[in-house]
mmCIF file of C-alpha atoms in Angstrom:
data_model
loop_
_atom_site.group_PDB
_atom_site.id
_atom_site.type_symbol
_atom_site.label_atom_id
_atom_site.label_comp_id
_atom_site.label_asym_id
_atom_site.label_seq_id
_atom_site.Cartn_x
_atom_site.Cartn_y
_atom_site.Cartn_z
ATOM 1 C CA UNK D 1181 -73.863 -39.763 72.481
ATOM 2 C CA UNK D 1182 -77.056 -39.138 70.131
ATOM 3 C CA UNK D 1183 -74.896 -36.507 68.158
ATOM 4 C CA UNK D 1184 -72.244 -39.598 67.567
ATOM 5 C CA UNK D 1185 -75.083 -42.174 66.752
ATOM 6 C CA UNK D 1186 -76.508 -39.540 64.132
ATOM 7 C CA UNK D 1187 -72.810 -39.081 62.631
ATOM 8 C CA UNK D 1188 -72.363 -42.840 62.417
ATOM 9 C CA UNK D 1189 -75.628 -43.470 60.561
ATOM 10 C CA UNK D 1190 -74.743 -40.760 58.095
ATOM 11 C CA UNK D 1191 -71.132 -42.113 57.568
ATOM 12 C CA UNK D 1192 -72.662 -45.670 57.234
ATOM 13 C CA UNK D 1193 -74.975 -44.401 54.512
ATOM 14 C CA UNK D 1194 -72.384 -42.744 52.558
ATOM 15 C CA UNK D 1195 -70.104 -45.803 52.642
ATOM 16 C CA UNK D 1196 -73.033 -48.139 51.525
ATOM 17 C CA UNK D 1197 -73.716 -45.783 48.722
ATOM 18 C CA UNK D 1198 -70.517 -44.369 47.610
ATOM 19 C CA UNK D 1199 -69.667 -44.873 43.880
ATOM 20 C CA UNK D 1200 -68.372 -48.423 43.300
ATOM 21 C CA UNK D 1201 -69.454 -48.992 46.764
ATOM 22 C CA UNK D 1202 -70.957 -52.180 48.340
ATOM 23 C CA UNK D 1203 -74.533 -51.760 47.002
ATOM 24 C CA UNK D 1204 -74.132 -51.324 43.331
ATOM 25 C CA UNK D 1205 -76.705 -49.065 43.279
ATOM 26 C CA UNK D 1206 -75.378 -45.946 41.447
ATOM 27 C CA UNK D 1207 -78.444 -43.556 42.086
ATOM 28 C CA UNK D 1208 -78.201 -44.153 45.876
ATOM 29 C CA UNK D 1209 -82.013 -44.311 46.162
ATOM 30 C CA UNK D 1210 -82.491 -47.372 48.355
ATOM 31 C CA UNK D 1211 -81.482 -48.543 51.528
ATOM 32 C CA UNK D 1212 -81.471 -47.421 55.124
ATOM 33 C CA UNK D 1213 -79.473 -47.513 58.380
ATOM 34 C CA UNK D 1214 -80.889 -47.172 61.804
ATOM 35 C CA UNK D 1215 -79.652 -47.250 65.514
ATOM 36 C CA UNK D 1216 -81.588 -47.917 68.634
ATOM 37 C CA UNK D 1217 -81.470 -45.048 71.392
ATOM 38 C CA UNK D 1218 -79.829 -45.848 74.770
ATOM 39 C CA UNK D 1219 -83.476 -45.560 76.195
ATOM 40 C CA UNK D 1220 -84.139 -48.749 74.446
ATOM 41 C CA UNK D 1221 -87.751 -48.038 73.122
ATOM 42 C CA UNK D 1222 -86.656 -45.727 70.303
ATOM 43 C CA UNK D 1223 -84.304 -45.489 67.507
ATOM 44 C CA UNK D 1224 -82.917 -43.158 64.612
ATOM 45 C CA UNK D 1225 -83.107 -44.013 61.240
ATOM 46 C CA UNK D 1226 -82.705 -42.295 57.916
ATOM 47 C CA UNK D 1227 -85.746 -40.691 56.479
ATOM 48 C CA UNK D 1228 -87.533 -40.977 53.014
ATOM 49 C CA UNK D 1229 -85.177 -38.788 51.168
ATOM 50 C CA UNK D 1230 -86.397 -40.372 47.764
ATOM 51 C CA UNK D 1231 -89.628 -38.480 47.971
ATOM 52 C CA UNK D 1232 -87.968 -35.041 47.904
ATOM 53 C CA UNK D 1233 -85.552 -36.155 45.269
ATOM 54 C CA UNK D 1234 -82.567 -36.595 47.243
ATOM 55 C CA UNK D 1235 -80.061 -39.439 47.341
ATOM 56 C CA UNK D 1236 -78.948 -41.564 50.355
ATOM 57 C CA UNK D 1237 -75.650 -40.023 49.590
ATOM 58 C CA UNK D 1238 -77.098 -36.459 50.329
ATOM 59 C CA UNK D 1239 -78.579 -37.542 53.744
ATOM 60 C CA UNK D 1240 -77.744 -35.081 56.267
ATOM 61 C CA UNK D 1241 -78.684 -34.366 60.043
ATOM 62 C CA UNK D 1242 -82.079 -32.985 59.111
ATOM 63 C CA UNK D 1243 -82.905 -36.340 57.252
ATOM 64 C CA UNK D 1244 -82.566 -38.432 60.463
ATOM 65 C CA UNK D 1245 -85.966 -39.377 62.219
ATOM 66 C CA UNK D 1246 -86.414 -40.870 65.780
ATOM 67 C CA UNK D 1247 -89.222 -43.598 66.058
ATOM 68 C CA UNK D 1248 -91.092 -45.091 68.878
ATOM 69 C CA UNK D 1249 -90.735 -48.769 68.811
ATOM 70 C CA UNK D 1250 -94.154 -49.258 70.310
ATOM 71 C CA UNK D 1251 -96.133 -47.447 68.014
ATOM 72 C CA UNK D 1252 -94.016 -47.095 65.100
ATOM 73 C CA UNK D 1253 -94.589 -43.362 64.749
ATOM 74 C CA UNK D 1254 -92.180 -40.703 64.211
ATOM 75 C CA UNK D 1255 -91.084 -38.739 67.376
ATOM 76 C CA UNK D 1256 -88.738 -36.325 65.958
ATOM 77 C CA UNK D 1257 -87.521 -34.899 62.651
ATOM 78 C CA UNK D 1258 -89.358 -33.654 59.698
ATOM 79 C CA UNK D 1259 -88.608 -35.893 56.801
ATOM 80 C CA UNK D 1260 -91.280 -38.670 56.049
ATOM 81 C CA UNK D 1261 -90.928 -42.081 57.522
ATOM 82 C CA UNK D 1262 -89.983 -44.837 55.208
ATOM 83 C CA UNK D 1263 -92.723 -47.537 54.383
ATOM 84 C CA UNK D 1264 -90.144 -50.138 55.115
ATOM 85 C CA UNK D 1265 -89.427 -48.470 58.434
ATOM 86 C CA UNK D 1266 -91.360 -51.572 59.921
ATOM 87 C CA UNK D 1267 -88.215 -53.570 59.195
ATOM 88 C CA UNK D 1268 -86.402 -51.699 61.812
ATOM 89 C CA UNK D 1269 -89.184 -51.861 64.016
ATOM 90 C CA UNK D 1270 -89.617 -55.419 63.721
ATOM 91 C CA UNK D 1271 -86.245 -56.430 64.337
ATOM 92 C CA UNK D 1272 -85.629 -54.241 67.323
ATOM 93 C CA UNK D 1273 -88.819 -55.589 68.838
ATOM 94 C CA UNK D 1274 -87.601 -59.196 68.333
ATOM 95 C CA UNK D 1275 -83.936 -58.724 69.216
ATOM 96 C CA UNK D 1276 -83.284 -56.807 72.387
ATOM 97 C CA UNK D 1277 -79.657 -57.352 71.769
ATOM 98 C CA UNK D 1278 -79.640 -55.529 68.586
ATOM 99 C CA UNK D 1279 -78.676 -51.936 68.373
ATOM 100 C CA UNK D 1280 -78.170 -51.297 64.700
ATOM 101 C CA UNK D 1281 -80.103 -52.459 61.579
ATOM 102 C CA UNK D 1282 -79.173 -51.950 57.996
ATOM 103 C CA UNK D 1283 -81.322 -52.725 55.064
ATOM 104 C CA UNK D 1284 -79.937 -52.528 51.497
ATOM 105 C CA UNK D 1285 -80.181 -53.997 48.154
ATOM 106 C CA UNK D 1286 -76.688 -55.467 47.262
ATOM 107 C CA UNK D 1287 -76.322 -56.606 43.856
ATOM 108 C CA UNK D 1288 -74.841 -60.048 44.286
ATOM 109 C CA UNK D 1289 -76.711 -60.959 47.498
ATOM 110 C CA UNK D 1290 -79.917 -60.141 45.808
ATOM 111 C CA UNK D 1291 -78.712 -62.350 42.762
ATOM 112 C CA UNK D 1292 -78.191 -65.259 44.944
ATOM 113 C CA UNK D 1293 -81.302 -64.744 46.594
ATOM 114 C CA UNK D 1294 -83.201 -65.326 43.639
ATOM 115 C CA UNK D 1295 -81.647 -68.739 42.791
ATOM 116 C CA UNK D 1296 -80.775 -70.665 46.038
ATOM 117 C CA UNK D 1297 -81.994 -69.050 49.133
ATOM 118 C CA UNK D 1298 -79.734 -71.424 50.944
ATOM 119 C CA UNK D 1299 -76.387 -70.782 49.544
ATOM 120 C CA UNK D 1300 -75.546 -68.242 51.850
ATOM 121 C CA UNK D 1301 -77.066 -70.240 55.014
ATOM 122 C CA UNK D 1302 -79.167 -67.459 56.123
ATOM 123 C CA UNK D 1303 -82.711 -67.125 57.118
ATOM 124 C CA UNK D 1304 -85.144 -65.887 54.233
ATOM 125 C CA UNK D 1305 -88.190 -63.959 54.575
ATOM 126 C CA UNK D 1306 -90.812 -64.054 51.645
ATOM 127 C CA UNK D 1307 -94.031 -61.958 51.882
ATOM 128 C CA UNK D 1308 -94.976 -62.307 48.238
ATOM 129 C CA UNK D 1309 -94.816 -58.547 47.841
ATOM 130 C CA UNK D 1310 -92.052 -56.289 46.576
ATOM 131 C CA UNK D 1311 -91.510 -54.520 49.807
ATOM 132 C CA UNK D 1312 -92.006 -55.037 53.435
ATOM 133 C CA UNK D 1313 -94.541 -52.304 54.432
ATOM 134 C CA UNK D 1314 -96.903 -53.691 56.914
ATOM 135 C CA UNK D 1315 -96.323 -53.750 60.775
ATOM 136 C CA UNK D 1316 -97.265 -57.500 60.785
ATOM 137 C CA UNK D 1317 -94.667 -58.211 57.887
ATOM 138 C CA UNK D 1318 -91.720 -56.251 59.815
ATOM 139 C CA UNK D 1319 -92.572 -58.208 63.034
ATOM 140 C CA UNK D 1320 -92.604 -61.380 61.109
ATOM 141 C CA UNK D 1321 -89.316 -60.471 59.464
ATOM 142 C CA UNK D 1322 -88.165 -59.746 62.843
ATOM 143 C CA UNK D 1323 -88.971 -63.316 64.046
ATOM 144 C CA UNK D 1324 -87.627 -64.910 60.956
ATOM 145 C CA UNK D 1325 -84.238 -63.404 61.425
ATOM 146 C CA UNK D 1326 -84.021 -65.294 64.641
ATOM 147 C CA UNK D 1327 -80.619 -65.545 66.285
ATOM 148 C CA UNK D 1328 -78.909 -64.719 62.862
ATOM 149 C CA UNK D 1329 -76.872 -61.537 62.036
ATOM 150 C CA UNK D 1330 -78.539 -61.287 58.652
ATOM 151 C CA UNK D 1331 -81.553 -62.316 56.600
ATOM 152 C CA UNK D 1332 -82.318 -62.277 52.914
ATOM 153 C CA UNK D 1333 -85.437 -61.171 51.238
ATOM 154 C CA UNK D 1334 -85.578 -62.926 47.762
ATOM 155 C CA UNK D 1335 -85.176 -60.457 45.018
ATOM 156 C CA UNK D 1336 -85.256 -57.568 47.203
ATOM 157 C CA UNK D 1337 -82.084 -57.368 49.227
ATOM 158 C CA UNK D 1338 -80.597 -58.090 52.940
ATOM 159 C CA UNK D 1339 -81.160 -57.004 56.373
ATOM 160 C CA UNK D 1340 -78.125 -56.943 58.710
ATOM 161 C CA UNK D 1341 -78.453 -56.655 62.392
ATOM 162 C CA UNK D 1342 -75.604 -56.002 64.751
ATOM 163 C CA UNK D 1343 -74.681 -54.504 68.180
ATOM 164 C CA UNK D 1344 -72.900 -51.515 66.591
ATOM 165 C CA UNK D 1345 -73.097 -49.502 63.297
ATOM 166 C CA UNK D 1346 -69.630 -50.640 62.604
ATOM 167 C CA UNK D 1347 -70.401 -54.193 62.968
ATOM 168 C CA UNK D 1348 -73.436 -54.041 60.670
ATOM 169 C CA UNK D 1349 -71.451 -52.164 58.047
ATOM 170 C CA UNK D 1350 -68.479 -54.727 57.993
ATOM 171 C CA UNK D 1351 -71.086 -57.505 57.882
ATOM 172 C CA UNK D 1352 -72.913 -56.070 55.081
ATOM 173 C CA UNK D 1353 -69.699 -55.679 52.976
ATOM 174 C CA UNK D 1354 -68.538 -59.105 53.970
ATOM 175 C CA UNK D 1355 -72.054 -60.507 53.097
ATOM 176 C CA UNK D 1356 -71.761 -58.863 49.709
ATOM 177 C CA UNK D 1357 -68.361 -59.968 48.878
ATOM 178 C CA UNK D 1358 -69.011 -63.500 50.029
ATOM 179 C CA UNK D 1359 -71.942 -63.579 47.583
ATOM 180 C CA UNK D 1360 -69.922 -62.389 44.664
ATOM 181 C CA UNK D 1361 -67.496 -65.015 45.367
ATOM 182 C CA UNK D 1362 -70.082 -67.730 45.720
ATOM 183 C CA UNK D 1363 -71.708 -66.706 42.537
ATOM 184 C CA UNK D 1364 -68.602 -66.913 40.524
ATOM 185 C CA UNK D 1365 -67.625 -70.249 42.050
ATOM 186 C CA UNK D 1366 -71.119 -71.661 41.156
ATOM 187 C CA UNK D 1367 -70.390 -71.010 37.478
ATOM 188 C CA UNK D 1368 -67.508 -73.425 37.733
ATOM 189 C CA UNK D 1369 -69.454 -76.179 39.363
ATOM 190 C CA UNK D 1370 -71.604 -77.288 42.224
ATOM 191 C CA UNK D 1371 -70.587 -75.558 45.747
ATOM 192 C CA UNK D 1372 -70.305 -78.118 48.449
#
């Protein structure tokens, strides 16, 4: 089962950052996917591959780390933890029903988050900082998500939460596609 979870994380990472993929980040150097483990108090997440000069497209089994939700500390794996690991920890702590978290920086979602935070009808989390890196901010983000499936971080990206990696991936793609349509529609006039 854990091998299947790891494989799904790797596939989702590659789908999100494939050329012309959902995120529109050609370098593939940002974003992360996690999955809660069956024990419920740990999860697996992509490690900080950027510090070793590798892209999210290149992520492999050795780049995955398991994390203790109570402490936020790495339990297994050699890759350093991301500073934004607290996003995943905060969501899992606040939402026992969530088994997968994706944080990415899709172009159209990020654009809309800058101009009208309510256009997508999602909760918004704003810290005044460029990244979410403190445990307090991660927990506050988890609370701000509420019962929603996604949350905007203005100028920074989105957090998507779901029961499965497949659901989170589909929701992320859907959210970016809807954002693109809403942007183009807004050029024509006010959106009701």
